[in-house]
Amino acid sequence: DIQLGANHFLAVTSTGQVYSWGRNRRGQLGVNDTVPRYEPTLVKSLTSEVMIEVRAVHDMSYALTREGKVYAWGCNLDGRLGVGKREGAETVLEPVLVPLTSPATRLDFQPRILTAHGLSGS
């Protein structure tokens, strides 16, 4: 699975590892800095879990684990990543667990809305 955001790419391998590359102005590569990468780079902080899906949305990135956990990173302006509005932290440089009330089964993007399916009421 390869996803294209506004200026970056995400890929999840058959073994569940996530790679990112491209512009990184808002930390959307998830590699703990804002330096652009021009070749696929492993998102090391996700290597302890098996990812099954990724989504690149504008300057934001999301990954879904086999167990239904969702991680988010990148532009968090107005709390848009779903990880809470963090004072002085409009950029999240590494994946952060999204606090869900139940496991997600897939990620879906509709214009301006990201939905983690499998939640109550979704």
CSV table of N, CA and C in Angstrom, one decimal:
chain,number,residue,atom,x,y,z
A,1,ASP,N,0.9,-1.2,0.0
A,1,ASP,CA,0.0,0.0,0.0
A,1,ASP,C,0.9,1.2,0.0
A,2,ILE,N,0.7,2.1,-1.0
A,2,ILE,CA,1.4,3.4,-1.0
A,2,ILE,C,0.4,4.5,-1.1
A,3,GLN,N,0.6,5.5,-0.2
A,3,GLN,CA,-0.3,6.7,-0.2
A,3,GLN,C,0.5,8.0,-0.5
A,4,LEU,N,-0.2,8.9,-1.1
A,4,LEU,CA,0.4,10.2,-1.5
A,4,LEU,C,-0.4,11.2,-0.7
A,5,GLY,N,0.4,12.0,0.1
A,5,GLY,CA,-0.2,13.2,0.8
A,5,GLY,C,0.0,14.4,-0.1
A,6,ALA,N,0.0,15.6,0.5
A,6,ALA,CA,0.2,16.8,-0.2
A,6,ALA,C,1.6,16.9,-0.8
A,7,ASN,N,2.6,16.5,0.0
A,7,ASN,CA,4.0,16.5,-0.4
A,7,ASN,C,4.8,15.4,0.1
A,8,HIS,N,4.2,14.3,0.5
A,8,HIS,CA,4.9,13.1,1.0
A,8,HIS,C,4.2,11.8,0.7
A,9,PHE,N,5.0,10.8,0.8
A,9,PHE,CA,4.5,9.4,0.6
A,9,PHE,C,4.6,8.6,1.8
A,10,LEU,N,3.7,7.6,1.9
A,10,LEU,CA,3.8,6.6,3.0
A,10,LEU,C,3.6,5.2,2.3
A,11,ALA,N,4.3,4.2,2.8
A,11,ALA,CA,4.2,2.9,2.2
A,11,ALA,C,4.2,1.9,3.4
A,12,VAL,N,3.4,0.9,3.3
A,12,VAL,CA,3.4,-0.2,4.3
A,12,VAL,C,3.8,-1.5,3.6
A,13,THR,N,4.8,-2.2,4.1
A,13,THR,CA,5.3,-3.4,3.4
A,13,THR,C,4.5,-4.6,3.8
A,14,SER,N,4.7,-5.7,3.1
A,14,SER,CA,4.0,-7.0,3.4
A,14,SER,C,4.3,-7.5,4.8
A,15,THR,N,5.4,-7.0,5.4
A,15,THR,CA,5.7,-7.4,6.8
A,15,THR,C,5.2,-6.4,7.8
A,16,GLY,N,4.5,-5.4,7.4
A,16,GLY,CA,3.9,-4.4,8.3
A,16,GLY,C,4.8,-3.3,8.7
A,17,GLN,N,5.9,-3.0,8.0
A,17,GLN,CA,6.7,-1.9,8.4
A,17,GLN,C,6.3,-0.7,7.5
A,18,VAL,N,6.4,0.5,8.1
A,18,VAL,CA,6.0,1.8,7.4
A,18,VAL,C,7.3,2.5,7.0
A,19,TYR,N,7.3,3.0,5.8
A,19,TYR,CA,8.3,3.8,5.2
A,19,TYR,C,7.7,5.2,4.8
A,20,SER,N,8.5,6.2,4.8
A,20,SER,CA,8.0,7.5,4.4
A,20,SER,C,9.1,8.3,3.7
A,21,TRP,N,8.7,9.2,2.8
A,21,TRP,CA,9.6,10.0,2.1
A,21,TRP,C,8.9,11.3,1.5
A,22,GLY,N,9.7,12.3,1.2
A,22,GLY,CA,9.2,13.5,0.6
A,22,GLY,C,9.4,14.7,1.5
A,23,ARG,N,8.7,15.8,1.3
A,23,ARG,CA,8.8,17.0,2.2
A,23,ARG,C,8.4,16.6,3.6
A,24,ASN,N,8.9,17.3,4.5
A,24,ASN,CA,8.7,17.0,5.9
A,24,ASN,C,8.5,18.2,6.8
A,25,ARG,N,7.9,19.3,6.2
A,25,ARG,CA,7.8,20.6,6.9
A,25,ARG,C,7.0,20.5,8.1
A,26,ARG,N,6.0,19.6,8.2
A,26,ARG,CA,5.2,19.5,9.4
A,26,ARG,C,5.4,18.2,10.2
A,27,GLY,N,6.5,17.5,9.9
A,27,GLY,CA,6.8,16.3,10.6
A,27,GLY,C,6.1,15.1,10.1
A,28,GLN,N,5.5,15.2,8.9
A,28,GLN,CA,4.6,14.2,8.4
A,28,GLN,C,5.3,12.9,8.0
A,29,LEU,N,6.6,12.9,8.0
A,29,LEU,CA,7.4,11.6,7.8
A,29,LEU,C,7.5,10.8,9.0
A,30,GLY,N,7.3,11.3,10.2
A,30,GLY,CA,7.3,10.5,11.4
A,30,GLY,C,8.7,10.1,11.9
A,31,VAL,N,9.7,10.9,11.5
A,31,VAL,CA,11.1,10.4,11.8
A,31,VAL,C,11.8,11.4,12.8
A,32,ASN,N,11.0,12.1,13.6
A,32,ASN,CA,11.5,12.9,14.7
A,32,ASN,C,12.3,14.1,14.3
A,33,ASP,N,12.0,14.7,13.1
A,33,ASP,CA,12.6,15.9,12.6
A,33,ASP,C,11.8,16.5,11.5
A,34,THR,N,12.2,17.6,10.9
A,34,THR,CA,11.5,18.2,9.8
A,34,THR,C,12.4,18.2,8.5
A,35,VAL,N,13.3,17.3,8.4
A,35,VAL,CA,14.3,17.3,7.3
A,35,VAL,C,13.6,16.4,6.2
A,36,PRO,N,13.6,16.9,5.0
A,36,PRO,CA,13.0,16.1,3.9
A,36,PRO,C,13.8,14.9,3.6
A,37,ARG,N,13.2,13.8,3.2
A,37,ARG,CA,13.9,12.6,2.8
A,37,ARG,C,13.5,12.3,1.3
A,38,TYR,N,14.5,11.9,0.6
A,38,TYR,CA,14.3,11.7,-0.9
A,38,TYR,C,14.3,10.2,-1.2
A,39,GLU,N,14.5,9.3,-0.2
A,39,GLU,CA,14.4,7.9,-0.4
A,39,GLU,C,13.5,7.4,0.7
A,40,PRO,N,12.8,6.2,0.5
A,40,PRO,CA,12.0,5.6,1.6
A,40,PRO,C,12.8,5.4,2.8
A,41,THR,N,12.3,5.9,4.0
A,41,THR,CA,13.0,5.9,5.3
A,41,THR,C,12.0,5.2,6.2
A,42,LEU,N,12.6,4.2,7.0
A,42,LEU,CA,11.8,3.4,7.9
A,42,LEU,C,11.3,4.4,9.1
A,43,VAL,N,10.0,4.3,9.4
A,43,VAL,CA,9.5,5.0,10.6
A,43,VAL,C,9.8,4.1,11.8
A,44,LYS,N,10.9,4.3,12.4
A,44,LYS,CA,11.4,3.4,13.4
A,44,LYS,C,10.5,3.2,14.6
A,45,SER,N,9.8,4.3,15.0
A,45,SER,CA,9.0,4.2,16.2
A,45,SER,C,7.8,3.3,16.1
A,46,LEU,N,7.5,2.8,14.8
A,46,LEU,CA,6.4,1.9,14.6
A,46,LEU,C,6.8,0.4,14.4
A,47,THR,N,8.1,0.2,14.5
A,47,THR,CA,8.6,-1.2,14.2
A,47,THR,C,8.2,-2.3,15.2
A,48,SER,N,7.7,-1.9,16.4
A,48,SER,CA,7.3,-2.9,17.4
A,48,SER,C,5.9,-3.5,17.1
A,49,GLU,N,5.2,-2.9,16.2
A,49,GLU,CA,3.9,-3.4,15.9
A,49,GLU,C,3.7,-3.6,14.3
A,50,VAL,N,2.8,-4.5,14.0
A,50,VAL,CA,2.5,-4.8,12.6
A,50,VAL,C,1.4,-3.8,12.1
A,51,MET,N,1.8,-3.0,11.1
A,51,MET,CA,0.8,-2.1,10.5
A,51,MET,C,0.2,-2.8,9.3
A,52,ILE,N,-1.1,-2.5,9.1
A,52,ILE,CA,-1.8,-3.1,8.0
A,52,ILE,C,-2.3,-2.1,6.9
A,53,GLU,N,-2.3,-0.8,7.3
A,53,GLU,CA,-2.8,0.2,6.4
A,53,GLU,C,-2.2,1.6,6.8
A,54,VAL,N,-1.9,2.4,5.8
A,54,VAL,CA,-1.5,3.8,6.1
A,54,VAL,C,-2.3,4.8,5.3
A,55,ARG,N,-2.4,6.0,5.7
A,55,ARG,CA,-3.1,7.1,5.0
A,55,ARG,C,-2.2,8.3,5.1
A,56,ALA,N,-2.0,9.0,4.0
A,56,ALA,CA,-1.3,10.3,3.9
A,56,ALA,C,-2.4,11.3,3.5
A,57,VAL,N,-2.6,12.2,4.4
A,57,VAL,CA,-3.7,13.2,4.2
A,57,VAL,C,-3.1,14.6,4.3
A,58,HIS,N,-3.0,15.3,3.3
A,58,HIS,CA,-2.3,16.7,3.3
A,58,HIS,C,-1.0,16.5,4.0
A,59,ASP,N,-0.7,17.2,5.1
A,59,ASP,CA,0.5,17.1,5.8
A,59,ASP,C,0.4,16.3,7.1
A,60,MET,N,-0.5,15.3,7.0
A,60,MET,CA,-0.8,14.4,8.2
A,60,MET,C,-0.6,13.0,7.7
A,61,SER,N,-0.2,12.1,8.7
A,61,SER,CA,0.0,10.7,8.4
A,61,SER,C,-0.7,9.8,9.5
A,62,TYR,N,-1.2,8.7,9.0
A,62,TYR,CA,-1.9,7.8,9.9
A,62,TYR,C,-1.5,6.3,9.6
A,63,ALA,N,-1.4,5.5,10.6
A,63,ALA,CA,-1.2,4.1,10.4
A,63,ALA,C,-2.1,3.3,11.3
A,64,LEU,N,-2.5,2.1,10.8
A,64,LEU,CA,-3.4,1.2,11.5
A,64,LEU,C,-2.7,-0.1,11.8
A,65,THR,N,-2.8,-0.6,13.0
A,65,THR,CA,-2.1,-1.8,13.4
A,65,THR,C,-3.1,-3.0,13.1
A,66,ARG,N,-2.5,-4.2,13.2
A,66,ARG,CA,-3.3,-5.4,13.0
A,66,ARG,C,-4.3,-5.5,14.2
A,67,GLU,N,-4.0,-4.9,15.3
A,67,GLU,CA,-4.9,-5.0,16.5
A,67,GLU,C,-5.9,-3.9,16.5
A,68,GLY,N,-5.9,-3.0,15.5
A,68,GLY,CA,-6.9,-1.9,15.5
A,68,GLY,C,-6.5,-0.6,16.1
A,69,LYS,N,-5.2,-0.5,16.5
A,69,LYS,CA,-4.8,0.8,17.0
A,69,LYS,C,-4.4,1.7,15.9
A,70,VAL,N,-4.7,3.0,16.1
A,70,VAL,CA,-4.4,4.0,15.1
A,70,VAL,C,-3.3,5.0,15.6
A,71,TYR,N,-2.3,5.2,14.8
A,71,TYR,CA,-1.2,6.2,15.1
A,71,TYR,C,-1.3,7.3,14.2
A,72,ALA,N,-1.0,8.5,14.7
A,72,ALA,CA,-1.1,9.7,13.8
A,72,ALA,C,0.2,10.6,14.1
A,73,TRP,N,0.6,11.4,13.0
A,73,TRP,CA,1.7,12.3,13.2
A,73,TRP,C,1.6,13.3,12.1
A,74,GLY,N,2.4,14.4,12.2
A,74,GLY,CA,2.4,15.5,11.2
A,74,GLY,C,1.7,16.7,11.8
A,75,CYS,N,1.0,17.4,10.9
A,75,CYS,CA,0.3,18.7,11.3
A,75,CYS,C,-0.8,18.5,12.2
A,76,ASN,N,-0.7,19.0,13.4
A,76,ASN,CA,-1.8,18.9,14.4
A,76,ASN,C,-2.5,20.2,14.7
A,77,LEU,N,-2.5,21.1,13.7
A,77,LEU,CA,-3.1,22.4,13.9
A,77,LEU,C,-4.6,22.2,14.3
A,78,ASP,N,-5.0,22.9,15.4
A,78,ASP,CA,-6.4,22.7,15.9
A,78,ASP,C,-6.7,21.3,16.3
A,79,GLY,N,-5.7,20.5,16.7
A,79,GLY,CA,-5.9,19.1,17.1
A,79,GLY,C,-6.4,18.2,16.1
A,80,ARG,N,-6.2,18.5,14.8
A,80,ARG,CA,-6.8,17.7,13.7
A,80,ARG,C,-6.3,16.3,13.6
A,81,LEU,N,-5.2,15.9,14.3
A,81,LEU,CA,-4.7,14.5,14.2
A,81,LEU,C,-5.5,13.6,15.0
A,82,GLY,N,-6.3,14.1,16.0
A,82,GLY,CA,-7.1,13.3,16.9
A,82,GLY,C,-6.3,12.8,18.1
A,83,VAL,N,-5.2,13.4,18.4
A,83,VAL,CA,-4.4,13.1,19.5
A,83,VAL,C,-4.5,14.1,20.6
A,84,GLY,N,-5.4,15.0,20.5
A,84,GLY,CA,-5.5,16.1,21.4
A,84,GLY,C,-4.8,17.4,21.0
A,85,LYS,N,-5.3,18.5,21.3
A,85,LYS,CA,-4.6,19.8,21.0
A,85,LYS,C,-3.5,19.9,22.0
A,86,ARG,N,-2.3,20.1,21.5
A,86,ARG,CA,-1.1,20.2,22.4
A,86,ARG,C,-0.6,21.6,22.4
A,87,GLU,N,-0.6,22.2,23.5
A,87,GLU,CA,-0.1,23.6,23.6
A,87,GLU,C,1.3,23.7,23.0
A,88,GLY,N,1.5,24.6,22.0
A,88,GLY,CA,2.7,24.8,21.4
A,88,GLY,C,3.2,23.7,20.5
A,89,ALA,N,2.4,22.7,20.3
A,89,ALA,CA,2.8,21.5,19.5
A,89,ALA,C,1.9,21.3,18.3
A,90,GLU,N,1.9,22.2,17.4
A,90,GLU,CA,1.1,22.0,16.2
A,90,GLU,C,1.7,21.1,15.2
A,91,THR,N,3.0,20.6,15.5
A,91,THR,CA,3.6,19.6,14.7
A,91,THR,C,4.0,18.4,15.6
A,92,VAL,N,3.6,17.2,15.2
A,92,VAL,CA,3.9,16.0,15.9
A,92,VAL,C,4.9,15.3,15.1
A,93,LEU,N,6.1,15.1,15.6
A,93,LEU,CA,7.2,14.6,14.8
A,93,LEU,C,7.3,13.1,14.7
A,94,GLU,N,6.7,12.4,15.6
A,94,GLU,CA,6.7,10.9,15.7
A,94,GLU,C,5.3,10.4,15.9
A,95,PRO,N,5.0,9.2,15.5
A,95,PRO,CA,3.7,8.6,15.6
A,95,PRO,C,3.2,8.6,17.1
A,96,VAL,N,2.0,9.1,17.3
A,96,VAL,CA,1.3,9.1,18.6
A,96,VAL,C,0.0,8.3,18.5
A,97,LEU,N,-0.2,7.5,19.5
A,97,LEU,CA,-1.4,6.7,19.6
A,97,LEU,C,-2.7,7.5,19.7
A,98,VAL,N,-3.6,7.3,18.8
A,98,VAL,CA,-4.9,8.0,18.8
A,98,VAL,C,-5.8,7.3,19.9
A,99,PRO,N,-6.3,8.1,20.8
A,99,PRO,CA,-7.1,7.4,21.9
A,99,PRO,C,-8.5,7.1,21.4
A,100,LEU,N,-8.7,5.8,21.0
A,100,LEU,CA,-10.0,5.4,20.5
A,100,LEU,C,-10.7,4.5,21.6
A,101,THR,N,-12.0,4.5,21.5
A,101,THR,CA,-12.8,3.7,22.5
A,101,THR,C,-12.9,2.2,22.2
A,102,SER,N,-12.6,1.9,20.9
A,102,SER,CA,-12.7,0.5,20.5
A,102,SER,C,-11.8,0.4,19.3
A,103,PRO,N,-11.3,-0.8,18.9
A,103,PRO,CA,-10.4,-1.0,17.8
A,103,PRO,C,-11.0,-0.6,16.4
A,104,ALA,N,-10.2,0.0,15.6
A,104,ALA,CA,-10.6,0.4,14.2
A,104,ALA,C,-10.3,-0.8,13.3
A,105,THR,N,-11.1,-0.9,12.2
A,105,THR,CA,-10.9,-2.0,11.3
A,105,THR,C,-10.2,-1.5,10.0
A,106,ARG,N,-10.4,-0.2,9.7
A,106,ARG,CA,-9.7,0.4,8.5
A,106,ARG,C,-9.8,1.9,8.6
A,107,LEU,N,-8.9,2.5,7.8
A,107,LEU,CA,-8.9,4.0,7.7
A,107,LEU,C,-9.5,4.4,6.4
A,108,ASP,N,-10.3,5.5,6.4
A,108,ASP,CA,-11.0,5.9,5.2
A,108,ASP,C,-10.8,7.4,5.2
A,109,PHE,N,-10.6,8.0,4.0
A,109,PHE,CA,-10.5,9.4,3.9
A,109,PHE,C,-11.5,9.9,2.9
A,110,GLN,N,-12.3,10.9,3.4
A,110,GLN,CA,-13.2,11.6,2.6
A,110,GLN,C,-12.7,13.1,2.7
A,111,PRO,N,-13.0,13.9,1.8
A,111,PRO,CA,-12.5,15.3,1.8
A,111,PRO,C,-12.7,15.9,3.2
A,112,ARG,N,-11.6,16.2,3.8
A,112,ARG,CA,-11.5,16.9,5.1
A,112,ARG,C,-11.9,16.1,6.3
A,113,ILE,N,-12.2,14.8,6.1
A,113,ILE,CA,-12.6,13.9,7.2
A,113,ILE,C,-11.8,12.6,7.2
A,114,LEU,N,-11.2,12.2,8.2
A,114,LEU,CA,-10.6,10.8,8.3
A,114,LEU,C,-11.4,10.0,9.3
A,115,THR,N,-11.9,8.8,8.9
A,115,THR,CA,-12.7,8.0,9.7
A,115,THR,C,-12.0,6.7,10.0
A,116,ALA,N,-11.9,6.3,11.3
A,116,ALA,CA,-11.4,5.0,11.6
A,116,ALA,C,-12.6,4.1,11.8
A,117,HIS,N,-12.9,3.3,10.8
A,117,HIS,CA,-14.0,2.4,10.8
A,117,HIS,C,-13.9,1.3,11.8
A,118,GLY,N,-15.0,0.9,12.3
A,118,GLY,CA,-15.1,-0.2,13.3
A,118,GLY,C,-15.4,0.4,14.7
A,119,LEU,N,-15.5,1.7,14.8
A,119,LEU,CA,-15.8,2.4,16.1
A,119,LEU,C,-17.3,2.4,16.2
A,120,SER,N,-17.8,2.4,17.4
A,120,SER,CA,-19.2,2.5,17.6
A,120,SER,C,-19.8,3.7,16.9
A,121,GLY,N,-20.8,3.4,16.1
A,121,GLY,CA,-21.5,4.5,15.4
A,121,GLY,C,-20.9,4.8,14.0
A,122,SER,N,-19.8,4.2,13.6
A,122,SER,CA,-19.1,4.4,12.3
A,122,SER,C,-19.7,3.5,11.3
